[in-house]
Short mmCIF file of C-alpha atoms in Angstrom, two decimals:
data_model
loop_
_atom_site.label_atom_id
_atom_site.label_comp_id
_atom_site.label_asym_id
_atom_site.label_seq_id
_atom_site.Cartn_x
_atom_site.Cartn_y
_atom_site.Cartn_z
CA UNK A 1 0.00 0.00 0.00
CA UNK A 2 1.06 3.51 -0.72
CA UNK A 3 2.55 5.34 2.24
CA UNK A 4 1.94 8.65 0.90
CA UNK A 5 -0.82 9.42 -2.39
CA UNK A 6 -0.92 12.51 -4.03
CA UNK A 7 -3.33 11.91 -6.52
CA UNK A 8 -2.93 14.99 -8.86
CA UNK A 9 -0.16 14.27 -11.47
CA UNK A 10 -0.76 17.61 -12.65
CA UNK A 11 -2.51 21.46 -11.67
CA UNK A 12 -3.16 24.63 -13.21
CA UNK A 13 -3.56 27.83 -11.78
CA UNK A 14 -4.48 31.07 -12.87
CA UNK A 15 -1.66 33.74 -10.69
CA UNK A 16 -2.97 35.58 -7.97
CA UNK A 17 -5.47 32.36 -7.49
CA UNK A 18 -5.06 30.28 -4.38
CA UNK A 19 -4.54 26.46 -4.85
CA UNK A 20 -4.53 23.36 -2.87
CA UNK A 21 -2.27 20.23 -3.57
CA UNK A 22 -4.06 16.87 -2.25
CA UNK A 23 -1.66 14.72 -0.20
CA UNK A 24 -3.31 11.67 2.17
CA UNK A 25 -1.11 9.45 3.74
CA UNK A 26 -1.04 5.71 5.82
CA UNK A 27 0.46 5.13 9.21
CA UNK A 28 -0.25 3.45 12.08
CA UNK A 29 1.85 5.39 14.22
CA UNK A 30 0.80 7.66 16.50
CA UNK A 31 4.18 10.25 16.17
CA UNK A 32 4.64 11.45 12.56
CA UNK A 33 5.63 14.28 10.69
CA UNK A 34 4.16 16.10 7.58
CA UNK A 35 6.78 17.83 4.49
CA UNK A 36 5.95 19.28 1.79
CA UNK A 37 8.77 19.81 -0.61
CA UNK A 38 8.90 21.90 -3.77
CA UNK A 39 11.41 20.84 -6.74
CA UNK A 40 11.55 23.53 -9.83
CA UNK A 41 12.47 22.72 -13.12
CA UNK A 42 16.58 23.31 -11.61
CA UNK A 43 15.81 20.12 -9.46
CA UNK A 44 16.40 21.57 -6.06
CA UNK A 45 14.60 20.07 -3.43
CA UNK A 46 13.03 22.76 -1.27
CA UNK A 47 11.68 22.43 2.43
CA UNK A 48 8.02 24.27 2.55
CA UNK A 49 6.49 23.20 5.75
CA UNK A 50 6.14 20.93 7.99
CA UNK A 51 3.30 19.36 10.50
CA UNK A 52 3.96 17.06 13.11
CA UNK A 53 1.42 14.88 13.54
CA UNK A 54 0.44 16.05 17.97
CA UNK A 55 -0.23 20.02 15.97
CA UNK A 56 -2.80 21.27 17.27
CA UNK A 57 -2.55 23.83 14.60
CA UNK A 58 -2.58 23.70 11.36
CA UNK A 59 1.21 24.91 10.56
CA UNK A 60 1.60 27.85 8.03
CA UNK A 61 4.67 29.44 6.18
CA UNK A 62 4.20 32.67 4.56
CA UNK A 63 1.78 32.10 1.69
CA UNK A 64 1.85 28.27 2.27
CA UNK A 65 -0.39 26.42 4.95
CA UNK A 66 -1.00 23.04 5.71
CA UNK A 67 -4.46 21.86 5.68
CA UNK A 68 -4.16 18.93 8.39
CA UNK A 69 -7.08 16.32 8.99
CA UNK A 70 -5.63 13.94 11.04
CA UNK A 71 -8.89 11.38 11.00
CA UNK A 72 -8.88 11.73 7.44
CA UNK A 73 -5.49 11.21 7.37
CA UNK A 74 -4.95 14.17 4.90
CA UNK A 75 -2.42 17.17 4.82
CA UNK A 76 -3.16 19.58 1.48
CA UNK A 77 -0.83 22.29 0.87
CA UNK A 78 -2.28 25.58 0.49
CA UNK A 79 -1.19 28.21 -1.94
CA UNK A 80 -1.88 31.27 -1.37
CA UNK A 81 -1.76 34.33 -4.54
CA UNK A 82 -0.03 31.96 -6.32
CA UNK A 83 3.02 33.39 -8.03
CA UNK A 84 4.21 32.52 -11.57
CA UNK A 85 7.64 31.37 -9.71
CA UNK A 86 5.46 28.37 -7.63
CA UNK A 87 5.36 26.41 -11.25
CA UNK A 88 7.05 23.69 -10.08
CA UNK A 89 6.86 19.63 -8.58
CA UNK A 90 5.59 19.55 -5.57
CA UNK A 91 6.32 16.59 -3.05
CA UNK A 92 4.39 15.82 0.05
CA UNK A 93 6.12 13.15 2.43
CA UNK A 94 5.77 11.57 6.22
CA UNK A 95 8.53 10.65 8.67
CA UNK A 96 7.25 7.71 10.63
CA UNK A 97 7.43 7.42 14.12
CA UNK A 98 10.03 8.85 16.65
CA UNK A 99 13.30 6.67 15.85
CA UNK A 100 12.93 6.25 11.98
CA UNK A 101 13.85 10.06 10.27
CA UNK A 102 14.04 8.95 6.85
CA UNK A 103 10.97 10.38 4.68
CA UNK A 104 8.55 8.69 2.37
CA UNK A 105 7.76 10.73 -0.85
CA UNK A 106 4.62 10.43 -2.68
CA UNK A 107 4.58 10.83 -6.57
CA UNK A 108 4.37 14.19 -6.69
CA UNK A 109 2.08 17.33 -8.56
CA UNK A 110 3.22 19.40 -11.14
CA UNK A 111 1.75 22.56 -10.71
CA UNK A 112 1.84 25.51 -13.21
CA UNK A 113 0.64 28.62 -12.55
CA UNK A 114 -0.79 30.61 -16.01
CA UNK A 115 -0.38 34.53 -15.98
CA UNK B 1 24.73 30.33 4.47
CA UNK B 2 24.72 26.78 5.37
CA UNK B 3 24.23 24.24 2.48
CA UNK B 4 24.59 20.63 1.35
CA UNK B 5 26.97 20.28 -1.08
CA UNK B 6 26.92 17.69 -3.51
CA UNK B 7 29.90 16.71 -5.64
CA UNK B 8 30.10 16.29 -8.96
CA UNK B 9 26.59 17.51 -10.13
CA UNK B 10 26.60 15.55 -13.02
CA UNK B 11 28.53 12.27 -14.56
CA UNK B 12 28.20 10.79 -17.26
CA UNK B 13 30.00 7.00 -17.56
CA UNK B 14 30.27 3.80 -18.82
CA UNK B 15 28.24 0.61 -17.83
CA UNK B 16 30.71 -1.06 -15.57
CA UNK B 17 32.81 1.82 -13.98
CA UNK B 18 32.92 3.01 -10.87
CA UNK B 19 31.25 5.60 -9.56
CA UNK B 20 31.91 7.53 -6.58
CA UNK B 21 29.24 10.48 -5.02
CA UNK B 22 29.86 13.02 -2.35
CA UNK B 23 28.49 14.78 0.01
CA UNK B 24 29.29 17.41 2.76
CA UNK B 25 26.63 17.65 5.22
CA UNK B 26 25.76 20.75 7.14
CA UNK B 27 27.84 21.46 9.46
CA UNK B 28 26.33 20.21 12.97
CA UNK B 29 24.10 17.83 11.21
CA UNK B 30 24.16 14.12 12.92
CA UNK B 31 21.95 12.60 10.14
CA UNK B 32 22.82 12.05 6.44
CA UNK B 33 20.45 10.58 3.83
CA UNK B 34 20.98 9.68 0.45
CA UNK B 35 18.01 9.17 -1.87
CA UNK B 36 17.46 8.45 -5.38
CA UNK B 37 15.20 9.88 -7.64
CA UNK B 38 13.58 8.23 -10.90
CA UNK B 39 10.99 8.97 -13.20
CA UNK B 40 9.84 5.37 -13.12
CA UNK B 41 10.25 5.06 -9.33
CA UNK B 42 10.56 8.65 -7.69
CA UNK B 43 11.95 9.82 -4.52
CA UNK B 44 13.58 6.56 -2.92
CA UNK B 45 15.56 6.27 0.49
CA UNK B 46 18.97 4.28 -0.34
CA UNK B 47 20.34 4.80 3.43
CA UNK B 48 20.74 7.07 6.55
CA UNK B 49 23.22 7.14 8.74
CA UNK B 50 23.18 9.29 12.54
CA UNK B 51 26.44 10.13 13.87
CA UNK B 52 27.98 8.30 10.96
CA UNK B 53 26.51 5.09 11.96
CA UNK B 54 24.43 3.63 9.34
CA UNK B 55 20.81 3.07 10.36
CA UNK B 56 19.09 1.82 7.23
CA UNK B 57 20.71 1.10 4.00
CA UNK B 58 17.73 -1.32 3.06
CA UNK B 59 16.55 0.45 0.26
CA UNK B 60 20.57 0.12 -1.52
CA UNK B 61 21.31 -2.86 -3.78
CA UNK B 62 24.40 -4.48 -1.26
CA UNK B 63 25.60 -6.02 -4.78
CA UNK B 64 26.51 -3.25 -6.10
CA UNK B 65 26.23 -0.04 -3.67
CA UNK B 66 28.00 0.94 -0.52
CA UNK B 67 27.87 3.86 1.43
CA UNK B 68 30.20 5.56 4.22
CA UNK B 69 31.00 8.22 6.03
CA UNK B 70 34.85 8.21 6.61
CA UNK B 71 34.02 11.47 8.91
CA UNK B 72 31.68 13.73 9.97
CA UNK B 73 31.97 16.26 7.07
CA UNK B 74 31.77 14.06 4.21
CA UNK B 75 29.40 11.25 3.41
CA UNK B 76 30.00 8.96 -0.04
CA UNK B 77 28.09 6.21 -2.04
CA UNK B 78 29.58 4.41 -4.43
CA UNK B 79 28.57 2.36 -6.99
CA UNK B 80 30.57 -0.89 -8.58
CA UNK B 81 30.01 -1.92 -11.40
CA UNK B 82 27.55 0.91 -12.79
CA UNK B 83 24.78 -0.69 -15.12
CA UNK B 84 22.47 1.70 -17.20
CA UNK B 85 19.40 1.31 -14.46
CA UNK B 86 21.32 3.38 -11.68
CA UNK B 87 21.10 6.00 -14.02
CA UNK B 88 18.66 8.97 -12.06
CA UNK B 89 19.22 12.00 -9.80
CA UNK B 90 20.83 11.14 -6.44
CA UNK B 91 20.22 13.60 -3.73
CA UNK B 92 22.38 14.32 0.22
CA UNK B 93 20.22 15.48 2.86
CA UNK B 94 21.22 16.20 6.25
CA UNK B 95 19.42 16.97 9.31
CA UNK B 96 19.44 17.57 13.10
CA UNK B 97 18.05 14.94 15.55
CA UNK B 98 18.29 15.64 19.01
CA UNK B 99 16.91 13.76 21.56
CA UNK B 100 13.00 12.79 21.76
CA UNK B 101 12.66 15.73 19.36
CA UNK B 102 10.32 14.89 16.39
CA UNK B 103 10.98 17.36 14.33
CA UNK B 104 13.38 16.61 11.64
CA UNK B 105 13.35 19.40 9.01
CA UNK B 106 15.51 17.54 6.14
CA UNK B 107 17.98 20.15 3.95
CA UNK B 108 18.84 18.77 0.69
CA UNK B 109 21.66 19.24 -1.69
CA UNK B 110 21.57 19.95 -5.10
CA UNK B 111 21.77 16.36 -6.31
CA UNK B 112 23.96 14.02 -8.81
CA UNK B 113 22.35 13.80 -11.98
CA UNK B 114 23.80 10.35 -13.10
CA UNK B 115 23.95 8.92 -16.75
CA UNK B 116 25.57 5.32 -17.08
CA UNK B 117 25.45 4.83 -20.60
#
C-alpha cells in the first residue's frame, strides 16, 4: 500500500489564485511528521512546511499552509496568490514514528501557474 | 549560508565503472540521507546514517552499492560496477536529531544527476 498518495499528477492555476495540492497518507503510528517539498524545473529540493502529527494547529509558512485532517489522514498544501515562480513539482512526504527520520515521498504534482 | 553540497553535479559513464558520489553535510548535522530519484520510481531512500553510523541502508542494492561516512563532514556512495538502471538523480540530505525531538526538518543538496550509458 502507498505510504503517501498525491493523486494529482498535474494542476493549473491562474496567478494571484489560491490552490490546494491533495496529499493523504497511511500510518499506524501515533508520532509522525508532515513535508511538503517543492522541486523547480533546476531540481532543487526545497523544504516548505512541515506538520507534526500532535499540531494542534494547522502549521503555516508565509503564503503556504498546511491543511491537516488527522482522522482523514490528509495534509493539502495551500497556496496562497499563487506566483508565476510556484510552477514547479511539488512533493508531500511523512517521517514515521520517533526513531525512523528517513521520509517517504509520494509521486508528486506538477503545478503551473498561467499569468 | 549553510548548504549541502553535492559533488560532482553531473557524470556521465560507462556501464561497468565506478562511480563515486559526495556529500558534505551541514555542518552540525548528525543525520545524512541519500536518496534516489527516478521517473519510473521517484523519490527513494537508499540509506541514513546518525552520527555516521548507518541506520538503514535497506533500500541500496548491497551487490553493487555501498555507502560511508569516513568522517563527519563528508558522506559517499559508491557504486561498482555501474549498469544503465542506476542511471537517475541522487540527492544528500542532512538533518538535526536531538533527543526525543520529532521534528526533523531535512535540507537537501543539489543532487547528482547520473547517466551510465
Amino acid at each position: 500500500a502507498q505510504k503517501i498518495t498525491q493523486t494529482q499528477p498535474g494542476m493549473f492555476v491562474q496567478e494571484k489564485e489560491a490552490v490546494t495540492l491533495d496529499c493523504t497518507y497511511d500510518t499506524s503510528d501515533q508520532s509522525y511528521g508532515l513535508f511538503w517539498y517543492k522541486q523547480p524545473s533546476s531540481g532543487e529540493m526545497i523544504f516548505l512546511i512541515y506538520q507534526g502529527s500532535y499540531d494542534e494547529q494547522n502549521a503555516t509558512e508565509g503564503r503556504y499552509s498546511l491543511n491537516f485532517q488527522k482522522a482523514r489522514k490528509s495534509a493539502n498544501l495551500v497556496i496562497s496568490a499563487s506566483q508565476l515562480g510556484d510552477s514547479a513539482m511539488y512533493f508531500c512526504a511523512m517521517r514515521e514514528g520517533a526513531g525512523r527520520r528517513a521520509l517517504t515521498f509520494g509521486s508528486g504534482t506538477r503545478l503551473q501557474v498561467q499569468p | 549560508d549553510a548548504r549541502v553540497t553535492q559533488t560532482p553535479r553531473h557524470k556521465v559513464t560507462e556501464m561497468g565503472q565506478e562511480v563515486t558520489m559526495r556529500c558534505q553535510p551541514i555542518l552540525g548535522h548528525n543525520t545524512v540521507f541519500w536518496y534516489r530519484q527516478t521517473m519510473m520510481q521517484g523519490l527513494e531512500l537508499l540509506a541514513y546514517f546518525r552520527n555516521r553510523a548507518p541506520l538503514d541502508d535497506s533500500g541500496m542494492p548491497k551487490d553493487r552499492f555501498s555507502a560511508e561516512m569516513p568522517d563527519a563532514t563528508l558522506a559517499t556512495l559508491k557504486i561498482q560496477p555501474s549498469e544503465p538502471r542506476d542511471s537517475a538523480v541522487y540527492f544528500c540530505a542532512s538533518g538535526l536529531v536531538l533527543g526525543g525531538s520529532s521534528y526533523n526538518e531535512q535540507f537537501f543538496g543539489p543532487g547528482t544527476r547520473l547517466t551510465v550509458l
